[in-house]
Amino acid sequence: MVPALRKQYNEHFTKEKYDAFIKDLSNIFPDQLEFRIAETPIYIPTSFTQKMLNACESIIDVITTPAYQKQSERAIPDHLKVPNEDAHPHFIAFDFGICQNEKGELEPQLIEMQGFPTLFTWQVLLPEMHEKHFGKPDNYSIYLNEFNRESYTDLLRKIIVAEAKPENVILLEIFPEQQKTRVDFFATEQFLGIKTVCLTKLIQEGKDLFYMRDGQKTKVERIYNRLIFDDLFQQPKEVQEKGRIFQQELNVTWVPHPNWFYRLSKYTLPFIDHPYVPETKFLNTVTTLPADLENYVVKPLFSFAGQGVIIDVTKEQMEQIPDPENWILQRKVQYANVIETPDEPAKAEIRLFYFWEPGAPRPIATCNLARLSKGKMVGVRYNKDKEWVGGTFSLFEQ
């Protein structure tokens, strides 16, 4: 992305420095880092950053309209609707692929978006440890809009903890000790002082929820929700039964409210018309299949981590989908082999974090994570036995 910085970084990279970096990184929360960390960050020039932000702001223009609020009601499955929904999401994550257009120019293309948290606190620690071992260009930062470590974590605390005491706020997951992203739960506990609680450990008394903290039954006032219903429905019946609390009237505040997981998702893409958002249609609205079907991908609306995606689409596969209203047909984007590495170049995705401060008219871009890939799909599970792939971060030119 920035040739001079890429050349300099690669020339000074050594396996010994990388191994020392990973050792120190792994020791922050021993035995909790379960996904691969890439060997390099991504350097993003201002012009490319502005293209991503322009797309995000255009999407926010759409999703903040009353019309979209009404249209997106259908995005929430009836049996999963949660009471007391907020007027807007607390968080939005926008995933952009670094792509090549028909002229061979690099441009962002939106792959997905979600009204749901991601690795917000881990992405503070990862770049700091990387800088300790590899340094960082002076005029580059992981943050956007002049945020820094202090202001970023202050805003995160303001949204998640708000006026409550940290002991009355929990991070909710299903079997958190089994989650591949659990290192972020530990980082969240460190930054915010809140505890991670498994759904099965909640105690319900009428409309109130409690959990055991240091041997004391403690009231839950706010829930930083990291639980995804797809994951819940893969659990035994007795665990799923505990999930019924989501559909009940409770004396808790959800952060973010679970309905926004569905309102802001792949479901949103067909409503967006922007040069950096690939053409997307609900499958049930497609009357004639494109002649160049090989240039499209089919995705289920309600899944995560790339599960269920059909990359090499055939007419026969399309006809076998029983619920086309729950799928989208999206034009493929051409990922650029943009990150030079010692062997083959890597593709990249950048996830921008948007936080919605209480009382603010719009959310604001704050920070990021990134992923490098050499496989058909971006994601740790699709890049086994490869190097210079995995989780990383972008450094934006300031």
Short mmCIF file of C-alpha atoms in Angstrom, two decimals:
data_model
loop_
_atom_site.label_atom_id
_atom_site.label_comp_id
_atom_site.label_asym_id
_atom_site.label_seq_id
_atom_site.Cartn_x
_atom_site.Cartn_y
_atom_site.Cartn_z
CA MET A 1 0.00 0.00 0.00
CA VAL A 2 2.93 2.34 0.78
CA PRO A 3 5.80 0.84 -1.26
CA ALA A 4 8.68 2.57 0.56
CA LEU A 5 7.41 1.46 3.99
CA ARG A 6 6.71 -2.06 2.77
CA LYS A 7 10.21 -2.39 1.33
CA GLN A 8 11.79 -1.05 4.51
CA TYR A 9 9.73 -3.31 6.76
CA ASN A 10 10.39 -6.46 4.75
CA GLU A 11 14.12 -5.79 4.53
CA HIS A 12 14.42 -5.43 8.31
CA PHE A 13 12.07 -8.29 9.21
CA THR A 14 13.61 -11.36 10.83
CA LYS A 15 12.06 -14.59 12.05
CA GLU A 16 13.83 -14.05 15.38
CA LYS A 17 12.13 -10.68 15.91
CA TYR A 18 8.76 -12.17 14.98
CA ASP A 19 9.19 -15.11 17.37
CA ALA A 20 10.13 -12.73 20.21
CA PHE A 21 7.09 -10.58 19.40
CA ILE A 22 4.74 -13.58 19.47
CA LYS A 23 6.26 -14.84 22.72
CA ASP A 24 5.70 -11.50 24.45
CA LEU A 25 2.23 -11.16 22.93
CA SER A 26 1.22 -14.64 24.07
CA ASN A 27 2.42 -13.90 27.60
CA ILE A 28 0.05 -10.96 28.08
CA PHE A 29 -2.72 -13.49 28.76
CA PRO A 30 -1.00 -16.90 28.86
CA ASP A 31 -2.68 -19.72 26.90
CA GLN A 32 -5.50 -17.49 25.63
CA LEU A 33 -4.24 -16.44 22.18
CA GLU A 34 -5.66 -19.09 19.86
CA PHE A 35 -5.51 -17.49 16.41
CA ARG A 36 -2.53 -16.74 14.21
CA ILE A 37 -0.98 -13.28 14.26
CA ALA A 38 0.40 -12.07 10.94
CA GLU A 39 3.99 -10.98 10.52
CA THR A 40 3.19 -7.46 9.40
CA PRO A 41 0.76 -4.58 9.76
CA ILE A 42 -0.76 -2.86 6.71
CA TYR A 43 0.28 0.70 5.86
CA ILE A 44 -2.68 2.72 4.58
CA PRO A 45 -2.21 6.03 2.72
CA THR A 46 -4.61 8.88 3.47
CA SER A 47 -6.33 8.63 0.08
CA PHE A 48 -7.35 5.01 0.66
CA THR A 49 -8.51 5.72 4.21
CA GLN A 50 -10.75 8.51 2.93
CA LYS A 51 -12.34 6.17 0.39
CA MET A 52 -13.27 3.73 3.16
CA LEU A 53 -14.60 6.47 5.40
CA ASN A 54 -16.62 7.92 2.53
CA ALA A 55 -18.33 4.57 2.01
CA CYS A 56 -18.99 4.19 5.75
CA GLU A 57 -20.52 7.64 6.05
CA SER A 58 -22.78 7.00 3.04
CA ILE A 59 -23.99 3.77 4.63
CA ILE A 60 -24.63 5.56 7.94
CA ASP A 61 -26.70 8.11 5.99
CA VAL A 62 -28.95 5.22 4.88
CA ILE A 63 -29.23 3.26 8.11
CA THR A 64 -30.12 6.31 10.19
CA THR A 65 -33.26 7.04 8.15
CA PRO A 66 -36.73 6.12 9.45
CA ALA A 67 -37.29 4.25 6.17
CA TYR A 68 -34.41 1.87 6.86
CA GLN A 69 -35.58 1.36 10.44
CA LYS A 70 -38.89 0.19 9.03
CA GLN A 71 -37.39 -1.91 6.22
CA SER A 72 -34.94 -3.68 8.53
CA GLU A 73 -37.70 -5.00 10.79
CA ARG A 74 -37.74 -8.02 8.48
CA ALA A 75 -34.07 -8.64 9.20
CA ILE A 76 -34.85 -9.77 12.74
CA PRO A 77 -36.28 -13.32 12.91
CA ASP A 78 -39.59 -13.11 14.83
CA HIS A 79 -38.60 -15.75 17.37
CA LEU A 80 -35.33 -13.89 18.13
CA LYS A 81 -36.62 -10.36 18.68
CA VAL A 82 -35.39 -8.90 21.95
CA PRO A 83 -37.49 -6.28 23.81
CA ASN A 84 -36.44 -2.70 24.59
CA GLU A 85 -34.38 -2.04 21.49
CA ASP A 86 -32.18 1.07 21.36
CA ALA A 87 -32.73 3.69 18.67
CA HIS A 88 -29.29 2.97 17.22
CA PRO A 89 -26.42 0.47 17.56
CA HIS A 90 -23.62 1.16 20.03
CA PHE A 91 -21.05 -0.27 17.61
CA ILE A 92 -20.67 -0.86 13.89
CA ALA A 93 -17.87 -2.79 12.19
CA PHE A 94 -17.26 -2.31 8.45
CA ASP A 95 -15.16 -4.92 6.62
CA PHE A 96 -13.38 -3.77 3.45
CA GLY A 97 -11.36 -5.86 1.07
CA ILE A 98 -8.39 -4.20 -0.61
CA CYS A 99 -9.38 -4.77 -4.21
CA GLN A 100 -8.42 -4.01 -7.78
CA ASN A 101 -10.84 -2.26 -10.10
CA GLU A 102 -11.07 -2.70 -13.87
CA LYS A 103 -8.33 -0.11 -14.37
CA GLY A 104 -5.98 -2.04 -12.08
CA GLU A 105 -6.26 0.60 -9.36
CA LEU A 106 -6.50 -0.26 -5.68
CA GLU A 107 -9.82 0.55 -4.02
CA PRO A 108 -11.81 -0.62 -0.98
CA GLN A 109 -14.86 -2.80 -1.45
CA LEU A 110 -17.24 -3.43 1.44
CA ILE A 111 -17.44 -7.15 2.18
CA GLU A 112 -19.66 -7.12 5.26
CA MET A 113 -20.83 -4.92 8.10
CA GLN A 114 -22.15 -5.75 11.54
CA GLY A 115 -23.88 -3.93 14.37
CA PHE A 116 -21.93 -6.02 16.83
CA PRO A 117 -18.65 -5.82 18.78
CA THR A 118 -15.35 -7.23 17.69
CA LEU A 119 -11.84 -7.29 19.22
CA PHE A 120 -12.03 -3.73 20.52
CA THR A 121 -9.58 -4.05 23.41
CA TRP A 122 -7.18 -6.65 22.02
CA GLN A 123 -6.57 -4.30 19.10
CA VAL A 124 -5.07 -1.81 21.52
CA LEU A 125 -2.56 -4.31 22.92
CA LEU A 126 -1.53 -6.02 19.67
CA PRO A 127 -0.15 -2.89 17.92
CA GLU A 128 1.58 -1.70 21.08
CA MET A 129 3.46 -5.00 21.41
CA HIS A 130 4.28 -4.97 17.72
CA GLU A 131 5.73 -1.46 18.00
CA LYS A 132 7.93 -2.60 20.89
CA HIS A 133 9.60 -5.17 18.62
CA PHE A 134 9.40 -3.58 15.16
CA GLY A 135 8.92 0.14 15.68
CA LYS A 136 6.39 2.32 13.84
CA PRO A 137 6.55 5.24 11.38
CA ASP A 138 6.05 8.53 13.22
CA ASN A 139 3.12 9.78 11.17
CA TYR A 140 1.05 6.58 11.27
CA SER A 141 -1.50 5.41 13.83
CA ILE A 142 -3.99 2.60 14.37
CA TYR A 143 -6.54 5.23 15.40
CA LEU A 144 -8.81 7.49 13.34
CA ASN A 145 -10.24 10.95 14.05
CA GLU A 146 -7.33 11.85 16.34
CA PHE A 147 -8.18 9.17 18.89
CA ASN A 148 -5.38 7.79 21.05
CA ARG A 149 -5.18 5.00 23.61
CA GLU A 150 -6.67 7.10 26.40
CA SER A 151 -9.52 8.74 24.48
CA TYR A 152 -10.38 5.47 22.72
CA THR A 153 -10.64 3.44 25.92
CA ASP A 154 -12.47 6.30 27.66
CA LEU A 155 -15.15 6.25 24.96
CA LEU A 156 -15.37 2.46 25.10
CA ARG A 157 -15.89 2.68 28.87
CA LYS A 158 -18.47 5.45 28.46
CA ILE A 159 -20.50 3.25 26.10
CA ILE A 160 -20.19 -0.11 27.86
CA VAL A 161 -19.99 0.77 31.56
CA ALA A 162 -21.63 4.23 31.43
CA GLU A 163 -22.74 5.35 34.91
CA ALA A 164 -22.86 1.83 36.35
CA LYS A 165 -20.27 0.29 38.63
CA PRO A 166 -18.00 -2.17 36.76
CA GLU A 167 -19.17 -5.02 39.00
CA ASN A 168 -22.72 -4.51 37.71
CA VAL A 169 -21.62 -4.83 34.08
CA ILE A 170 -20.76 -8.14 32.42
CA LEU A 171 -19.42 -9.37 29.11
CA LEU A 172 -21.84 -12.14 28.10
CA GLU A 173 -20.82 -15.13 25.99
CA ILE A 174 -21.61 -18.81 25.62
CA PHE A 175 -18.77 -20.93 27.05
CA PRO A 176 -16.29 -18.05 26.74
CA GLU A 177 -13.35 -20.27 27.61
CA GLN A 178 -13.94 -22.13 24.31
CA GLN A 179 -14.13 -19.06 22.05
CA LYS A 180 -11.22 -18.43 19.69
CA THR A 181 -11.47 -14.69 20.38
CA ARG A 182 -11.40 -15.09 24.17
CA VAL A 183 -8.12 -13.17 24.41
CA ASP A 184 -10.23 -10.05 23.80
CA PHE A 185 -12.45 -10.96 26.77
CA PHE A 186 -9.39 -10.92 29.03
CA ALA A 187 -8.29 -7.60 27.56
CA THR A 188 -11.77 -6.17 28.14
CA GLU A 189 -11.66 -7.24 31.78
CA GLN A 190 -8.27 -5.55 32.13
CA PHE A 191 -9.35 -2.28 30.51
CA LEU A 192 -12.88 -1.94 31.91
CA GLY A 193 -12.89 -3.97 35.12
CA ILE A 194 -15.94 -6.01 34.05
CA LYS A 195 -16.19 -9.79 34.27
CA THR A 196 -16.85 -12.27 31.47
CA VAL A 197 -19.85 -14.45 32.31
CA CYS A 198 -21.18 -17.53 30.55
CA LEU A 199 -24.88 -17.53 29.73
CA THR A 200 -25.26 -20.74 31.73
CA LYS A 201 -23.97 -19.00 34.89
CA LEU A 202 -26.60 -16.26 34.98
CA ILE A 203 -29.08 -16.35 37.85
CA GLN A 204 -32.59 -15.07 37.10
CA GLU A 205 -34.99 -13.79 39.74
CA GLY A 206 -38.07 -12.37 38.08
CA LYS A 207 -36.90 -9.55 35.81
CA ASP A 208 -33.51 -9.28 37.51
CA LEU A 209 -30.29 -11.05 36.57
CA PHE A 210 -27.37 -11.87 38.84
CA TYR A 211 -24.00 -13.60 38.66
CA MET A 212 -21.48 -14.80 41.20
CA ARG A 213 -18.50 -12.44 41.58
CA ASP A 214 -15.85 -13.40 44.10
CA GLY A 215 -18.40 -15.57 45.91
CA GLN A 216 -21.01 -12.79 46.09
CA LYS A 217 -24.31 -12.77 44.20
CA THR A 218 -24.05 -9.56 42.15
CA LYS A 219 -26.77 -7.76 40.20
CA VAL A 220 -26.38 -7.32 36.45
CA GLU A 221 -27.39 -3.86 35.18
CA ARG A 222 -25.65 -3.74 31.81
CA ILE A 223 -24.71 -6.57 29.43
CA TYR A 224 -21.90 -6.12 26.92
CA ASN A 225 -23.28 -8.75 24.58
CA ARG A 226 -20.83 -10.94 22.66
CA LEU A 227 -23.18 -13.91 22.29
CA ILE A 228 -24.27 -14.80 18.74
CA PHE A 229 -27.53 -16.72 18.35
CA ASP A 230 -26.01 -18.99 15.66
CA ASP A 231 -23.57 -20.21 18.29
CA LEU A 232 -26.30 -20.64 20.89
CA PHE A 233 -28.41 -22.83 18.59
CA GLN A 234 -25.53 -25.27 18.17
CA GLN A 235 -25.61 -25.99 21.91
CA PRO A 236 -27.55 -28.70 23.83
CA LYS A 237 -31.24 -28.06 24.53
CA GLU A 238 -30.71 -27.13 28.17
CA VAL A 239 -28.20 -24.44 27.14
CA GLN A 240 -30.56 -23.11 24.46
CA GLU A 241 -33.25 -22.92 27.13
CA LYS A 242 -31.08 -20.47 29.09
CA GLY A 243 -31.05 -18.30 25.98
CA ARG A 244 -34.76 -17.58 26.40
CA ILE A 245 -33.78 -14.67 28.65
CA PHE A 246 -33.08 -12.70 25.48
CA GLN A 247 -36.76 -12.62 24.58
CA GLN A 248 -37.90 -11.58 28.08
CA GLU A 249 -38.50 -8.16 29.61
CA LEU A 250 -35.53 -7.72 31.93
CA ASN A 251 -34.13 -4.95 34.10
CA VAL A 252 -30.92 -4.76 32.07
CA THR A 253 -29.45 -2.57 29.35
CA TRP A 254 -28.02 -4.40 26.34
CA VAL A 255 -24.76 -3.07 24.84
CA PRO A 256 -25.25 -3.44 21.96
CA HIS A 257 -28.88 -4.48 21.72
CA PRO A 258 -29.04 -7.96 20.09
CA ASN A 259 -31.54 -6.84 17.42
CA TRP A 260 -28.82 -4.73 15.79
CA PHE A 261 -26.86 -7.88 15.00
CA TYR A 262 -29.55 -8.52 12.39
CA ARG A 263 -30.52 -4.97 11.42
CA LEU A 264 -26.92 -4.14 10.45
CA SER A 265 -25.51 -7.10 8.64
CA LYS A 266 -25.39 -8.60 5.17
CA TYR A 267 -29.09 -7.68 5.14
CA THR A 268 -28.10 -4.02 4.79
CA LEU A 269 -26.06 -4.38 1.61
CA PRO A 270 -28.92 -4.49 -0.95
CA PHE A 271 -30.04 -1.06 0.29
CA ILE A 272 -26.67 0.58 -0.45
CA ASP A 273 -25.71 2.18 -3.75
CA HIS A 274 -22.06 3.21 -3.61
CA PRO A 275 -19.02 2.58 -5.82
CA TYR A 276 -17.21 0.90 -2.91
CA VAL A 277 -20.11 -1.44 -2.09
CA PRO A 278 -20.47 -4.38 -4.50
CA GLU A 279 -23.85 -4.88 -6.17
CA THR A 280 -25.98 -7.01 -3.84
CA LYS A 281 -29.54 -8.38 -4.10
CA PHE A 282 -31.76 -10.51 -1.93
CA LEU A 283 -31.82 -13.88 -3.64
CA ASN A 284 -35.63 -14.03 -3.69
CA THR A 285 -35.73 -10.79 -5.73
CA VAL A 286 -33.49 -12.17 -8.49
CA THR A 287 -35.84 -13.06 -11.37
CA THR A 288 -33.12 -13.85 -13.90
CA LEU A 289 -29.77 -15.30 -12.89
CA PRO A 290 -26.73 -13.39 -14.21
CA ALA A 291 -25.16 -14.94 -17.30
CA ASP A 292 -21.75 -14.55 -15.62
CA LEU A 293 -22.71 -16.42 -12.46
CA GLU A 294 -19.04 -17.22 -11.86
CA ASN A 295 -18.60 -13.54 -10.96
CA TYR A 296 -21.02 -13.75 -8.03
CA VAL A 297 -21.01 -15.19 -4.53
CA VAL A 298 -24.03 -16.39 -2.51
CA LYS A 299 -24.14 -15.75 1.23
CA PRO A 300 -26.63 -16.70 3.96
CA LEU A 301 -27.93 -13.66 5.83
CA PHE A 302 -27.80 -15.23 9.26
CA SER A 303 -24.40 -16.82 9.72
CA PHE A 304 -20.95 -15.69 10.79
CA ALA A 305 -17.23 -16.39 10.25
CA GLY A 306 -17.79 -17.16 6.57
CA GLN A 307 -19.91 -20.24 7.22
CA GLY A 308 -22.31 -21.29 4.47
CA VAL A 309 -20.86 -18.98 1.81
CA ILE A 310 -20.96 -20.41 -1.73
CA ILE A 311 -17.98 -19.06 -3.68
CA ASP A 312 -18.18 -21.12 -6.88
CA VAL A 313 -21.86 -20.65 -7.59
CA THR A 314 -23.84 -22.93 -9.92
CA LYS A 315 -27.45 -22.71 -11.10
CA GLU A 316 -28.12 -26.10 -9.49
CA GLN A 317 -26.90 -24.88 -6.08
CA MET A 318 -29.12 -21.81 -6.32
CA GLU A 319 -32.18 -23.92 -7.08
CA GLN A 320 -31.54 -26.11 -4.03
CA ILE A 321 -31.71 -23.18 -1.58
CA PRO A 322 -35.08 -23.60 0.20
CA ASP A 323 -35.26 -20.10 1.72
CA PRO A 324 -33.90 -17.61 -0.86
CA GLU A 325 -35.31 -14.69 1.17
CA ASN A 326 -32.57 -15.44 3.71
CA TRP A 327 -29.72 -15.29 1.19
CA ILE A 328 -28.01 -12.59 -0.86
CA LEU A 329 -26.42 -12.70 -4.29
CA GLN A 330 -23.36 -10.43 -4.35
CA ARG A 331 -20.99 -9.54 -7.15
CA LYS A 332 -17.53 -10.89 -6.41
CA VAL A 333 -14.76 -8.44 -5.81
CA GLN A 334 -11.23 -8.92 -7.04
CA TYR A 335 -8.97 -9.00 -4.01
CA ALA A 336 -5.59 -7.53 -4.83
CA ASN A 337 -2.43 -9.45 -4.06
CA VAL A 338 -1.26 -6.27 -2.42
CA ILE A 339 0.97 -7.20 0.53
CA GLU A 340 4.42 -8.28 -0.59
CA THR A 341 5.77 -11.16 1.51
CA PRO A 342 8.87 -13.38 1.27
CA ASP A 343 6.95 -15.92 -0.84
CA GLU A 344 3.58 -15.17 -2.48
CA PRO A 345 1.80 -11.84 -1.91
CA ALA A 346 -1.14 -11.70 0.52
CA LYS A 347 -4.67 -10.35 0.21
CA ALA A 348 -6.04 -8.14 2.96
CA GLU A 349 -9.22 -7.01 4.69
CA ILE A 350 -9.57 -4.01 6.97
CA ARG A 351 -12.28 -3.73 9.63
CA LEU A 352 -13.08 -0.19 10.74
CA PHE A 353 -14.58 0.29 14.21
CA TYR A 354 -17.34 2.85 14.64
CA PHE A 355 -18.51 3.79 18.15
CA TRP A 356 -21.78 5.60 18.86
CA GLU A 357 -21.37 7.89 21.84
CA PRO A 358 -24.52 8.36 23.93
CA GLY A 359 -26.38 11.45 22.72
CA ALA A 360 -24.32 11.83 19.53
CA PRO A 361 -26.20 12.17 16.21
CA ARG A 362 -23.89 9.70 14.42
CA PRO A 363 -21.23 7.10 15.21
CA ILE A 364 -17.55 7.93 14.72
CA ALA A 365 -14.64 5.93 13.31
CA THR A 366 -12.14 5.04 16.03
CA CYS A 367 -9.76 2.14 15.35
CA ASN A 368 -9.34 -1.04 13.30
CA LEU A 369 -8.24 -4.59 12.86
CA ALA A 370 -6.99 -6.27 9.70
CA ARG A 371 -6.50 -9.77 8.34
CA LEU A 372 -4.08 -11.14 5.78
CA SER A 373 -4.91 -14.16 3.62
CA LYS A 374 -3.41 -16.33 0.93
CA GLY A 375 -6.44 -18.59 0.63
CA LYS A 376 -9.77 -18.34 -1.20
CA MET A 377 -11.36 -16.67 1.82
CA VAL A 378 -10.01 -14.25 4.39
CA GLY A 379 -9.99 -15.73 7.88
CA VAL A 380 -7.73 -17.80 10.10
CA ARG A 381 -9.51 -21.08 9.41
CA TYR A 382 -8.89 -20.75 5.65
CA ASN A 383 -5.12 -20.12 5.83
CA LYS A 384 -3.66 -23.04 7.70
CA ASP A 385 0.03 -23.89 7.15
CA LYS A 386 0.80 -20.49 5.62
CA GLU A 387 2.96 -17.60 6.83
CA TRP A 388 2.39 -13.83 6.65
CA VAL A 389 -1.32 -14.48 7.16
CA GLY A 390 -3.67 -14.01 10.12
CA GLY A 391 -4.85 -11.24 12.40
CA THR A 392 -3.10 -7.88 12.33
CA PHE A 393 -3.87 -4.14 12.19
CA SER A 394 -3.67 -1.17 9.85
CA LEU A 395 -1.53 1.89 10.41
CA PHE A 396 -3.21 4.94 8.87
CA GLU A 397 -1.19 7.82 7.50
CA GLN A 398 -2.00 10.90 9.61
#
